[in-house]
JSON list of C-alpha atoms in Angstrom, two decimals:
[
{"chain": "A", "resi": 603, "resn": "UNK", "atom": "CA", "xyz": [0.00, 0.00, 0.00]},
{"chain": "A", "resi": 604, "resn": "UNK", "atom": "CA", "xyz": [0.87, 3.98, 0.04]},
{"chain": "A", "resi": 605, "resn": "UNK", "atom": "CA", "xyz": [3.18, 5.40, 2.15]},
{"chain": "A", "resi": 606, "resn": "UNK", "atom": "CA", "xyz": [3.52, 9.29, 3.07]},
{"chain": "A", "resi": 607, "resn": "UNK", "atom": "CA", "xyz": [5.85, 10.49, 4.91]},
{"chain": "A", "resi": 608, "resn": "UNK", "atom": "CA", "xyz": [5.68, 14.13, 6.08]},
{"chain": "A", "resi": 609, "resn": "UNK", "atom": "CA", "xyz": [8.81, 16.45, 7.75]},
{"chain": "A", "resi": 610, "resn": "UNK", "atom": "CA", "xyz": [8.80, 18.24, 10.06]},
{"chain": "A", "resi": 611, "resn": "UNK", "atom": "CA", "xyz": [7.17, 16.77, 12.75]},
{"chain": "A", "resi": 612, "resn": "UNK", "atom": "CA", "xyz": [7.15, 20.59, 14.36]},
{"chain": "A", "resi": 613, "resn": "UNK", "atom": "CA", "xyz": [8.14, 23.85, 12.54]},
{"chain": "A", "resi": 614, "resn": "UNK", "atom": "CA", "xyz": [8.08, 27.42, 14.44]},
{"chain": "A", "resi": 615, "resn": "UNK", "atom": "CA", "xyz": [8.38, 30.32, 12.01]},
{"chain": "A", "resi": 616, "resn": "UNK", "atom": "CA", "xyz": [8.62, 34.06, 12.95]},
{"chain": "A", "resi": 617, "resn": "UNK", "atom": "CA", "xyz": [5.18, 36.11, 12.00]},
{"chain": "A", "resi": 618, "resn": "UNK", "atom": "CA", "xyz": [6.03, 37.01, 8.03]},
{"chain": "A", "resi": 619, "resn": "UNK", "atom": "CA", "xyz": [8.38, 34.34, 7.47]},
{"chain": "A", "resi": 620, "resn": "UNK", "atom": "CA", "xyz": [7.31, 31.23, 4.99]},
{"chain": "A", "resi": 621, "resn": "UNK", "atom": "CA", "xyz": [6.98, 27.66, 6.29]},
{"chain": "A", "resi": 622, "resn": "UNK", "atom": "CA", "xyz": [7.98, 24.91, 4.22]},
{"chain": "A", "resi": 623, "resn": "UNK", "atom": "CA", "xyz": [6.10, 21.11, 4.31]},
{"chain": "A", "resi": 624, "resn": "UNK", "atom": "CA", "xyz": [7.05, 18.25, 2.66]},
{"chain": "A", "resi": 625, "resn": "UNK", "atom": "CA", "xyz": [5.83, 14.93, 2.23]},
{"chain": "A", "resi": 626, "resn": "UNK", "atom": "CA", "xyz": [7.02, 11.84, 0.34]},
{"chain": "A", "resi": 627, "resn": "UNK", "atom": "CA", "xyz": [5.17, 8.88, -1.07]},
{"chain": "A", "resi": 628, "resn": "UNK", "atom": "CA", "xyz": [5.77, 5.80, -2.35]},
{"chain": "A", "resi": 629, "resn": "UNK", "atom": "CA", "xyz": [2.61, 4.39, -4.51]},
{"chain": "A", "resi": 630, "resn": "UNK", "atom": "CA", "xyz": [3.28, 6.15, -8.32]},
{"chain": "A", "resi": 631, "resn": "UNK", "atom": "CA", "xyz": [-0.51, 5.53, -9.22]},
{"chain": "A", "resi": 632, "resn": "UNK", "atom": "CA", "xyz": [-1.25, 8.16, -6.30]},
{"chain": "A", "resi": 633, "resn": "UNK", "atom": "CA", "xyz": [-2.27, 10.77, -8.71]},
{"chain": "A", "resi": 634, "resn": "UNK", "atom": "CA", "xyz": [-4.72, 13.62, -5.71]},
{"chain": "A", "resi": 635, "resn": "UNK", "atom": "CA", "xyz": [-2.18, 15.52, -2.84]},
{"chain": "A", "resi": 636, "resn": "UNK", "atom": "CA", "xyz": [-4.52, 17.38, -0.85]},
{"chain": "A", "resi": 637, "resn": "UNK", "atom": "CA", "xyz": [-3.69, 19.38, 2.30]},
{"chain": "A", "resi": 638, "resn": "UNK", "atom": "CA", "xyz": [-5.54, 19.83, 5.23]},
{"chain": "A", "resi": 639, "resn": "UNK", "atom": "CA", "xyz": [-5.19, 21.83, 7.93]},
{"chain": "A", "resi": 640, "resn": "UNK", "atom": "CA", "xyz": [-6.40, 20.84, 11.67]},
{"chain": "A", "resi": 641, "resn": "UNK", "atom": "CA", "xyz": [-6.88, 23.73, 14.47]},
{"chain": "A", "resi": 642, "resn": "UNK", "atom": "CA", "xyz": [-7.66, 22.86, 18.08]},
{"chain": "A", "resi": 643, "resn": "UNK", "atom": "CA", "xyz": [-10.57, 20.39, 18.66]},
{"chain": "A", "resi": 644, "resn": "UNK", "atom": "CA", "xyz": [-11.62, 20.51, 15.31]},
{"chain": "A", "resi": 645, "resn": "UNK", "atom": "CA", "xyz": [-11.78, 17.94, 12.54]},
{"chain": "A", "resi": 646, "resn": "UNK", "atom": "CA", "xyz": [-9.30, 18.33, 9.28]},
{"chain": "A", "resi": 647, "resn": "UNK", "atom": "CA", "xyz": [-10.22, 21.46, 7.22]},
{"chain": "A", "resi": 648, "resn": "UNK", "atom": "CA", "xyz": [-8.74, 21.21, 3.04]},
{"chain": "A", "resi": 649, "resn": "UNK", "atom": "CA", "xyz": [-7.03, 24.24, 1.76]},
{"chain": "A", "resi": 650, "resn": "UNK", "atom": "CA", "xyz": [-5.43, 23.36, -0.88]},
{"chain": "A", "resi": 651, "resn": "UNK", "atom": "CA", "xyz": [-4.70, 20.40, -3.35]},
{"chain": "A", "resi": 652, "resn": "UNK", "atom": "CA", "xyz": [-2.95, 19.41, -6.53]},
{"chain": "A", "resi": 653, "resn": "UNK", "atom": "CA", "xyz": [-3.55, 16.68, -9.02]},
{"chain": "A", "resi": 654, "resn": "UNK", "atom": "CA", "xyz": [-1.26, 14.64, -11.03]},
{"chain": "A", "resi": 655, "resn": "UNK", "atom": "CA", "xyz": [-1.23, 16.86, -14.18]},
{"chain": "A", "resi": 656, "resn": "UNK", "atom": "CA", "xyz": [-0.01, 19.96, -12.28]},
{"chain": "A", "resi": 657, "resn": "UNK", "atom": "CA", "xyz": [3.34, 20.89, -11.35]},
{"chain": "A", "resi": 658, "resn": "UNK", "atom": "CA", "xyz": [2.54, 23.64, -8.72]},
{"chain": "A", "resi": 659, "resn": "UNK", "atom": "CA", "xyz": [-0.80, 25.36, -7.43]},
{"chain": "A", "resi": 660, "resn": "UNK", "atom": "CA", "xyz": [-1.26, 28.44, -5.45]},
{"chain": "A", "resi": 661, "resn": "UNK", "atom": "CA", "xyz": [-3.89, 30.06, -3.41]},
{"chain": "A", "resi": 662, "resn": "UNK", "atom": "CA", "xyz": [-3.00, 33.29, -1.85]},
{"chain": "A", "resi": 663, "resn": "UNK", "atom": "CA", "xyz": [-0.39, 33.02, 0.48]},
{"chain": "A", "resi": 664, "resn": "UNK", "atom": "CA", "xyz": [-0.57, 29.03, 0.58]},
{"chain": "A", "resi": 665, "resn": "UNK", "atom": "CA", "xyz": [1.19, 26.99, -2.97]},
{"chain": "A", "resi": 666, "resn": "UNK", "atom": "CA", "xyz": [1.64, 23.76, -3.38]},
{"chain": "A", "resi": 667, "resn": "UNK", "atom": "CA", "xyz": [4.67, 21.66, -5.59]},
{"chain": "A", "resi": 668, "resn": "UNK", "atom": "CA", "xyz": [4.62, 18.35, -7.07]},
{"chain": "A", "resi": 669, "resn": "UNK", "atom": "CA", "xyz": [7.27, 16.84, -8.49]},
{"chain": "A", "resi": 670, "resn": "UNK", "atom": "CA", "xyz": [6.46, 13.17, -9.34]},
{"chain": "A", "resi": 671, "resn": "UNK", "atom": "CA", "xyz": [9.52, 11.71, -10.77]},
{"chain": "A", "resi": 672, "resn": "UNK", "atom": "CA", "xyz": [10.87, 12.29, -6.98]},
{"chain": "A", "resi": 673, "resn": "UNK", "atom": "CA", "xyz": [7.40, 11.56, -5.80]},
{"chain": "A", "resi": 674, "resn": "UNK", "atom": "CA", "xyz": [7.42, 14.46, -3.14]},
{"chain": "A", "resi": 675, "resn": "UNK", "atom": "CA", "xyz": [4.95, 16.97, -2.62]},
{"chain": "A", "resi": 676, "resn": "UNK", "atom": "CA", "xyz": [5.51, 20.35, -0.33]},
{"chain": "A", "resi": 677, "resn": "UNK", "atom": "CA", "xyz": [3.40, 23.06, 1.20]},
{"chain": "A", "resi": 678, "resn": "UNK", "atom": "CA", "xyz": [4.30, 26.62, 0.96]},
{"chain": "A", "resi": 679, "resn": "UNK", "atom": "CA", "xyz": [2.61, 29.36, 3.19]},
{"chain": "A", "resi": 680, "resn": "UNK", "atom": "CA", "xyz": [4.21, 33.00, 2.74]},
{"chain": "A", "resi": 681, "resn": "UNK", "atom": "CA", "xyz": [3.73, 36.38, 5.09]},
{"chain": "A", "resi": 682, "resn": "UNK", "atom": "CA", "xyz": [2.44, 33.87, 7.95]},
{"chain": "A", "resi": 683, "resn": "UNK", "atom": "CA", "xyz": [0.02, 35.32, 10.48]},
{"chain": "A", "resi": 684, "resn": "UNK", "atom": "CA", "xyz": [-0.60, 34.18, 14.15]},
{"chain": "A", "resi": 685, "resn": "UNK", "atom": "CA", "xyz": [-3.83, 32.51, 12.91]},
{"chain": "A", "resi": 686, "resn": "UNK", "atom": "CA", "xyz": [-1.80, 30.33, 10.33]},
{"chain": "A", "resi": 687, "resn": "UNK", "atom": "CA", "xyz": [-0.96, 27.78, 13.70]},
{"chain": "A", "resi": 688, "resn": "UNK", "atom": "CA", "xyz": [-2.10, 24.70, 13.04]},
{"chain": "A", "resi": 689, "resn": "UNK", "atom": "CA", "xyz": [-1.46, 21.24, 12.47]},
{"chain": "A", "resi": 690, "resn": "UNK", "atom": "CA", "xyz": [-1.23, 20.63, 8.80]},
{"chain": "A", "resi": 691, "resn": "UNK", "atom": "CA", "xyz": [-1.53, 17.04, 7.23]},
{"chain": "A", "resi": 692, "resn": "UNK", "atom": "CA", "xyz": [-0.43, 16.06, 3.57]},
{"chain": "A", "resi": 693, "resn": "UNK", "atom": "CA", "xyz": [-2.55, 13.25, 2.26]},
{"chain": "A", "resi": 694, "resn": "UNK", "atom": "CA", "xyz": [-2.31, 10.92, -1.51]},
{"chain": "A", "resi": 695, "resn": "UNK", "atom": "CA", "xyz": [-4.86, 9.26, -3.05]},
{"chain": "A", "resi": 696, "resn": "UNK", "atom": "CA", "xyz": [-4.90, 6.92, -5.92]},
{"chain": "A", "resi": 697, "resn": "UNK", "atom": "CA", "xyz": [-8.70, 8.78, -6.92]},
{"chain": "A", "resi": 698, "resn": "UNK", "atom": "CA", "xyz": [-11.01, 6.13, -5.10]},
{"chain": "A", "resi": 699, "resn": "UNK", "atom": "CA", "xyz": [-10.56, 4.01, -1.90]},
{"chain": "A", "resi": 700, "resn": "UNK", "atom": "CA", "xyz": [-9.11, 5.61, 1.22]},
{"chain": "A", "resi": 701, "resn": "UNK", "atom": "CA", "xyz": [-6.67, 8.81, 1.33]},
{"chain": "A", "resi": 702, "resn": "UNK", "atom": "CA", "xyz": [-3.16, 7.96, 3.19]},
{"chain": "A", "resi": 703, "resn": "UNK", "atom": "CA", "xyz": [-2.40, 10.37, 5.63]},
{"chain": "A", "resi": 704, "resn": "UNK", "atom": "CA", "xyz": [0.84, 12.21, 6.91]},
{"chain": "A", "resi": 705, "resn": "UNK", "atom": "CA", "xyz": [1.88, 12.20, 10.53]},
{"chain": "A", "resi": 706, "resn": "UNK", "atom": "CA", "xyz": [1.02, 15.62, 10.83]},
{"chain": "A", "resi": 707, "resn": "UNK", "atom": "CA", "xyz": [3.40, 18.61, 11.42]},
{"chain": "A", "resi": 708, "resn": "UNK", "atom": "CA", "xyz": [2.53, 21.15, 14.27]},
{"chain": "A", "resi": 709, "resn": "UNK", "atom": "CA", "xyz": [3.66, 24.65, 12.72]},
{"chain": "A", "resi": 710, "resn": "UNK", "atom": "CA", "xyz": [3.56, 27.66, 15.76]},
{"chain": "A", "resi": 711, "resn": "UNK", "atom": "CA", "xyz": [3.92, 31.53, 14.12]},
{"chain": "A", "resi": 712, "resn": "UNK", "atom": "CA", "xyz": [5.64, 33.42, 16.50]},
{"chain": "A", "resi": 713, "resn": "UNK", "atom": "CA", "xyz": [4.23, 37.30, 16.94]},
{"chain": "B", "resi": 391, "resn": "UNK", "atom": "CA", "xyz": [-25.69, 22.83, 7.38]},
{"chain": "B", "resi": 392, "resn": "UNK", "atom": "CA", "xyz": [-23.78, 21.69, 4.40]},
{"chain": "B", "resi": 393, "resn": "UNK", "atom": "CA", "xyz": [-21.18, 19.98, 5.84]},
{"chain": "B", "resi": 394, "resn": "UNK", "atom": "CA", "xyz": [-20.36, 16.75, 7.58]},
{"chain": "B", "resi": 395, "resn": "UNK", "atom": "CA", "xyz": [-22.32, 16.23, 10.91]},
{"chain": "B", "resi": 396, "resn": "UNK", "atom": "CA", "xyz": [-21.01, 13.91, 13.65]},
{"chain": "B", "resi": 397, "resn": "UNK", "atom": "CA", "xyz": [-22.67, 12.80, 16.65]},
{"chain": "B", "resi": 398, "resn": "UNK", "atom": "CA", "xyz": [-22.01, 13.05, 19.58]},
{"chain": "B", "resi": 399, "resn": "UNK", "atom": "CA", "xyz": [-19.46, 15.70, 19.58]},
{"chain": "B", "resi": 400, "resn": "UNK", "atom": "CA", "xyz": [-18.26, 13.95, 22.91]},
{"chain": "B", "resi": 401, "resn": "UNK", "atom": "CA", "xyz": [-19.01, 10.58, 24.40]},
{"chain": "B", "resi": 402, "resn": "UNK", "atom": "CA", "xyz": [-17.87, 9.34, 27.95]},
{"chain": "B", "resi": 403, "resn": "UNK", "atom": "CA", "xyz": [-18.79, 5.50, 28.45]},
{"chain": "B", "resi": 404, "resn": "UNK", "atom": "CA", "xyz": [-17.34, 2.93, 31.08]},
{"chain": "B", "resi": 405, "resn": "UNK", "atom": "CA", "xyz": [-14.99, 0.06, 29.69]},
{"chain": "B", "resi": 406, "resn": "UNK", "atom": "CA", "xyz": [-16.81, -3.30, 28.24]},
{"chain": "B", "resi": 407, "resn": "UNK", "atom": "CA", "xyz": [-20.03, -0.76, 27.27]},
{"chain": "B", "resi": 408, "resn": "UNK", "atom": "CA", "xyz": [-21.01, -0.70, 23.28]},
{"chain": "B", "resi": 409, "resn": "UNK", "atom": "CA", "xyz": [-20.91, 2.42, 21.69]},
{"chain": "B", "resi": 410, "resn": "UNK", "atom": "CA", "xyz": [-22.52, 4.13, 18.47]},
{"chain": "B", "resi": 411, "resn": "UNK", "atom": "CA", "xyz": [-21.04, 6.95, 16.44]},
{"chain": "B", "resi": 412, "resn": "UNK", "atom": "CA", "xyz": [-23.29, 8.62, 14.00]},
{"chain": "B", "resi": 413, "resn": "UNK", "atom": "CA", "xyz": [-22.10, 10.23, 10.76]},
{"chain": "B", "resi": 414, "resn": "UNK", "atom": "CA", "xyz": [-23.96, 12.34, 8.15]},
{"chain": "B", "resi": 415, "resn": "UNK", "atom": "CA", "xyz": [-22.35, 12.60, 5.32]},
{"chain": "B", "resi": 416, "resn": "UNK", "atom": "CA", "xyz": [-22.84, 15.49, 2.69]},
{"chain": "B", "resi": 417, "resn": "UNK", "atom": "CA", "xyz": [-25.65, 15.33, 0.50]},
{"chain": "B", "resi": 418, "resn": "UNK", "atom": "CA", "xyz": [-24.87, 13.49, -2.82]},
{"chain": "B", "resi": 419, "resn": "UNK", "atom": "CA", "xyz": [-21.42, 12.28, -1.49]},
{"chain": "B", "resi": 420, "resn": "UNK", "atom": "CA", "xyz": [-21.17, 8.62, -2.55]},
{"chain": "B", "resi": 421, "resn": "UNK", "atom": "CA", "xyz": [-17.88, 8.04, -0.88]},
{"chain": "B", "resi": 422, "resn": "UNK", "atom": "CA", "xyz": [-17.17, 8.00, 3.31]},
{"chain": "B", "resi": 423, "resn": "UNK", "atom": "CA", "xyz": [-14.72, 7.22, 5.34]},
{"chain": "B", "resi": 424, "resn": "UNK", "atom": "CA", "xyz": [-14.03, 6.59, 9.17]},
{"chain": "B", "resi": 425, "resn": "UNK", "atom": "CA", "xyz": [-10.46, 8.01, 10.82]},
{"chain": "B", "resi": 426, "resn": "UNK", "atom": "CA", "xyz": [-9.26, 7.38, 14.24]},
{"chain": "B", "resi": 427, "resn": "UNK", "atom": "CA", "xyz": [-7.02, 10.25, 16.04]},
{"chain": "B", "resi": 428, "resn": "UNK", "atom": "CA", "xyz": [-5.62, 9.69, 19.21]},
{"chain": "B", "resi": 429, "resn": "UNK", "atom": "CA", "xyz": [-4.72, 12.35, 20.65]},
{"chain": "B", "resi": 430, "resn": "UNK", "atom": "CA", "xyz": [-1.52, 14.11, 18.95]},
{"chain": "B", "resi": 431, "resn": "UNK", "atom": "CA", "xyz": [-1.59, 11.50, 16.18]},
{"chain": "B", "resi": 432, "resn": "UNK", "atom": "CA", "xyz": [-2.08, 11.22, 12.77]},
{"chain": "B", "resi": 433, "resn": "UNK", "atom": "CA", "xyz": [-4.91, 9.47, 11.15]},
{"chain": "B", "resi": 434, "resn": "UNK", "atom": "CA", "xyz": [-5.82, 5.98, 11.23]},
{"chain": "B", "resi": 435, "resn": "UNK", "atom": "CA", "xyz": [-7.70, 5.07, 8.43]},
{"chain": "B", "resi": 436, "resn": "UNK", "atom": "CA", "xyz": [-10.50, 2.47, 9.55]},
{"chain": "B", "resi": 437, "resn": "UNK", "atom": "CA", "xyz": [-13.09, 1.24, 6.84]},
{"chain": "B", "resi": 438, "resn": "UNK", "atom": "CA", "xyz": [-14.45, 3.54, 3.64]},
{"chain": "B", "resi": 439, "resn": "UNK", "atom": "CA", "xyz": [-17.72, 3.02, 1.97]},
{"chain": "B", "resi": 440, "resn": "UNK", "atom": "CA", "xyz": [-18.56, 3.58, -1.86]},
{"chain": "B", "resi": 441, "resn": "UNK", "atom": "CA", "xyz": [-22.10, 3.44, -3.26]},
{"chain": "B", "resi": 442, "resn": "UNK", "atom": "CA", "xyz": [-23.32, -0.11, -3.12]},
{"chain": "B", "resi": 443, "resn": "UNK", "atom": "CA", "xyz": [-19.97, -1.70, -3.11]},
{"chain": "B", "resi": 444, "resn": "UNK", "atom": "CA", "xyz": [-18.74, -3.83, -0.41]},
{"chain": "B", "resi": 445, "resn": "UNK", "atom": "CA", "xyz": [-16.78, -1.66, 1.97]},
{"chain": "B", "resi": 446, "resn": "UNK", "atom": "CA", "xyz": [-13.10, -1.90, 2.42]},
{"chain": "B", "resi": 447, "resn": "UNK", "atom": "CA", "xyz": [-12.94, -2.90, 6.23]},
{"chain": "B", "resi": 448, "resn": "UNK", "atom": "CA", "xyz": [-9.05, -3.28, 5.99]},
{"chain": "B", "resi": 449, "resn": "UNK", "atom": "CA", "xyz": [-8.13, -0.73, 8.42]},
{"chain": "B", "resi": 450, "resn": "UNK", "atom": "CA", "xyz": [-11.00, -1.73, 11.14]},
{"chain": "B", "resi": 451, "resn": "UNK", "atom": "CA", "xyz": [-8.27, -2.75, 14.40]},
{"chain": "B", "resi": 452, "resn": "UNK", "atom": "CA", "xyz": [-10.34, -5.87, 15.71]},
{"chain": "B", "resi": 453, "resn": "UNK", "atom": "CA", "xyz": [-13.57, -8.00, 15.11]},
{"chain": "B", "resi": 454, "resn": "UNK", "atom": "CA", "xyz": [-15.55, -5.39, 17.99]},
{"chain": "B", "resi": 455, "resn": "UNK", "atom": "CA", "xyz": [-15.31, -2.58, 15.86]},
{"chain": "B", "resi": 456, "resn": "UNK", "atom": "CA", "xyz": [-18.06, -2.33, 12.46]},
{"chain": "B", "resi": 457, "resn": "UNK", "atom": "CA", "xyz": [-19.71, 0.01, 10.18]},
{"chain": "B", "resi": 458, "resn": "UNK", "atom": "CA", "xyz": [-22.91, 0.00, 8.46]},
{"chain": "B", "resi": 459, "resn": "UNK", "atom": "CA", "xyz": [-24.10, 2.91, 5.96]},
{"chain": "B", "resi": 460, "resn": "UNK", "atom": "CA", "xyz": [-28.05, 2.43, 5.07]},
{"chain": "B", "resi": 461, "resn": "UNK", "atom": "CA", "xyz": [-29.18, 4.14, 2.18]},
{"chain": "B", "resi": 462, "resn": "UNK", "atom": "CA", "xyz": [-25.87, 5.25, 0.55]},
{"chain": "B", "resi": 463, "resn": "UNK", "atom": "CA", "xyz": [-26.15, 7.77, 3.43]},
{"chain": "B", "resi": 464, "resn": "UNK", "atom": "CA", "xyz": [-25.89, 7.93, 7.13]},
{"chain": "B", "resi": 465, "resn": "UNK", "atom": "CA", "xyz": [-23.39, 5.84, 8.91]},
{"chain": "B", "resi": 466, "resn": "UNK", "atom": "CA", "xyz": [-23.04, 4.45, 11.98]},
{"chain": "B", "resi": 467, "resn": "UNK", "atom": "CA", "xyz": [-19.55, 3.18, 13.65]},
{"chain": "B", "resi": 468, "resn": "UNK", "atom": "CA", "xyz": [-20.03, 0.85, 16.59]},
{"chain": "B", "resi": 469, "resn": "UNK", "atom": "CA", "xyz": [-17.66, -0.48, 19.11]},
{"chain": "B", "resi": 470, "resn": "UNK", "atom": "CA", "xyz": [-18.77, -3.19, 21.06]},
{"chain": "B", "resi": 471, "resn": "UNK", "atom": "CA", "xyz": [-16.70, -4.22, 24.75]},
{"chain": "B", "resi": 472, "resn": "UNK", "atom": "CA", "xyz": [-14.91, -0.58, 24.93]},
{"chain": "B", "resi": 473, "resn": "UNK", "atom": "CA", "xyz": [-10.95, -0.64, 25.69]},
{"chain": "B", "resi": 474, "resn": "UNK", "atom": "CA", "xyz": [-9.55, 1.95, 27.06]},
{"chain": "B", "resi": 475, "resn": "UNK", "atom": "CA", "xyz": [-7.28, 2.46, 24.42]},
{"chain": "B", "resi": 476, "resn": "UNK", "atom": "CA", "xyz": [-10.30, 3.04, 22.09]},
{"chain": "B", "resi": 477, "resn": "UNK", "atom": "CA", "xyz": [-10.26, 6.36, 23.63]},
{"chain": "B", "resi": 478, "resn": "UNK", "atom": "CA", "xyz": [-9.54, 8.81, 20.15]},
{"chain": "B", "resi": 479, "resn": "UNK", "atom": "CA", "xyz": [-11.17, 11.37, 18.39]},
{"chain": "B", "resi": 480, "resn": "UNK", "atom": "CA", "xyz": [-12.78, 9.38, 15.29]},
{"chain": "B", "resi": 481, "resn": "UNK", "atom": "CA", "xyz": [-13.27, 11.66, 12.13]},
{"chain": "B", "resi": 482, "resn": "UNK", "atom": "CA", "xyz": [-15.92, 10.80, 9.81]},
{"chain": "B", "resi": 483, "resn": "UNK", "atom": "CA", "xyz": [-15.23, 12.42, 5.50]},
{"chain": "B", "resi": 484, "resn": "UNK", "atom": "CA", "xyz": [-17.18, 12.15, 2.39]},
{"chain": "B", "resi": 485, "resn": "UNK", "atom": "CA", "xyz": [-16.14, 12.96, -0.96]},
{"chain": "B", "resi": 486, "resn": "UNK", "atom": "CA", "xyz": [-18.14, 12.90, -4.33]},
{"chain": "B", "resi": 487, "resn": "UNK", "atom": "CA", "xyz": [-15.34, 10.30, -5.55]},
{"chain": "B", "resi": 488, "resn": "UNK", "atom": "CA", "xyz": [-14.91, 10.24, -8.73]},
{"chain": "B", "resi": 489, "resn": "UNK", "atom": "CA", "xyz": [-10.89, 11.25, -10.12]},
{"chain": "B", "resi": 490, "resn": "UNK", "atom": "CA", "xyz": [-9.54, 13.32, -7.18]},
{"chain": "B", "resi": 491, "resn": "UNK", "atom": "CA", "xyz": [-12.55, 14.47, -5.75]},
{"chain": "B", "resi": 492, "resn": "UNK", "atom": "CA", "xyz": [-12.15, 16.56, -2.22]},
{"chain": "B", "resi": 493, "resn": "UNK", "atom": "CA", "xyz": [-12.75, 14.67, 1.15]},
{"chain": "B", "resi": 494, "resn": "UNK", "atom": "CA", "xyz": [-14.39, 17.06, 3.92]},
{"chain": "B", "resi": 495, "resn": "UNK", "atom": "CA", "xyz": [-14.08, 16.12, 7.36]},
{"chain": "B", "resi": 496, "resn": "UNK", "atom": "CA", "xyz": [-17.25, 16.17, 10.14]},
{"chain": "B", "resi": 497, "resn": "UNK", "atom": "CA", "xyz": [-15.94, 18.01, 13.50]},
{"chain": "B", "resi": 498, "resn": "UNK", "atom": "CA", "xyz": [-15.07, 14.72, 15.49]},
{"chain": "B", "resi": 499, "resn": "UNK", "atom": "CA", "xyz": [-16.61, 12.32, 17.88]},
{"chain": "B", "resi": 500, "resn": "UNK", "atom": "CA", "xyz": [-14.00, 12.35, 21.31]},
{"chain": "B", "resi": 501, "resn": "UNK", "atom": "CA", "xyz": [-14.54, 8.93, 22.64]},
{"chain": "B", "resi": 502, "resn": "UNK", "atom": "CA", "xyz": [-13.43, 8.64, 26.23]},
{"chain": "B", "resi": 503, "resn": "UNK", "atom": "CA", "xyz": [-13.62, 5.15, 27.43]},
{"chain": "B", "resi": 504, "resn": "UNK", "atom": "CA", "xyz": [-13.30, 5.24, 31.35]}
]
């Protein structure tokens, strides 16, 4: 089966600076990377996520790489903000059946 | 609401008591799946449904945990004999499936088994 594997486990970034995520998998038929984002006693939000057939995606201050020849995927928030602190989970999919999950990485924005 | 609805939002219950975890599932949403937290984890994938197919129960961690979904929509997860170490926060999603279709999360069920 899939396996994703997600660094860093914790990442604390300065209020403006960018955070970096990335993830590895293993399964090449995973062709759907979406990210979600999980605050405090609350279930997994999606906010942003990138199919096979594109090489990057952005969304305001939050973009997204693939690169499948490595088979990594990585997160990109610029200008964080306080409110950015989260836990954020990278996730790959083959299209049906179950997603496979990250181990999560716990990002704190520093004021 | 539009979203995924869980219930209960929290659910105390003494060890070796059964258990019932509802899920409603977005309207339309053909696909849903069951996660298990514990707390500061990742996500544990436990069983996903699709239409009328037969479930994939591969992730389920022992014979007292099951699923049904009646009528392509609501779901129920049940835990029969409660463990203590059943205590998680289990995350129902549904998705539209199809090629890369989004998953949304419900809020969580915290299952505290004492």
């Amino acid at each position: 089966g899939e396996n994703v594997e997600q660094h860093p486990s914790t990442l604390s970034v300065q209020e403006g600076d960018s955070a970096v995520i990335k993830c590895t998998y293993s399964d090449s038929a995973s062709n759907y990377f979406p990210w979600y984002k999980q605050e405090l006693g609350k279930g997994p939000q999606l906010i942003i996520d990138i199919r096979s057939n594109v090489g990057e995606k952005k969304d305001q201050r939050i973009a997204v790489t693939l690169n499948k020849t490595a088979k990594h995927f990585s997160l990109h928030i610029t200008e964080t903000q306080p409110e950015d602190s989260a836990v954020y989970f990278c996730a790959a999919s083959i299209g049906w059946g179950q997603f496979y999950f990250g181990t999560g990485t716990s990002l704190t924005v520093i004021p | 609401g539009a979203g995924v609805s869980q219930s209960p939002s929290n659910k105390v219950t003494e060890k070796g008591k059964d258990v019932e975890l509802r899920c409603d599932p977005i309207s339309g949403h053909t696909a849903l799946y069951w996660y298990r937290q514990s707390l500061g984890q990742g996500l544990e994938f436990l069983i996903y449904f699709q239409g009328n197919s037969a479930p994939d129960k591969s992730g389920l961690p022992s014979d007292r945990f099951s699923a049904e979904r009646t009528g392509g929509s609501v779901s129920t997860l049940t835990i029969q004999r409660t463990q203590q170490e059943d205590s998680a926060v289990y995350l129902c999603a549904s998705s539209s499936q199809g090629l890369g279709t989004e998953a949304f999360f419900g809020q969580g069920t915290r299952l505290t088994v004492v």
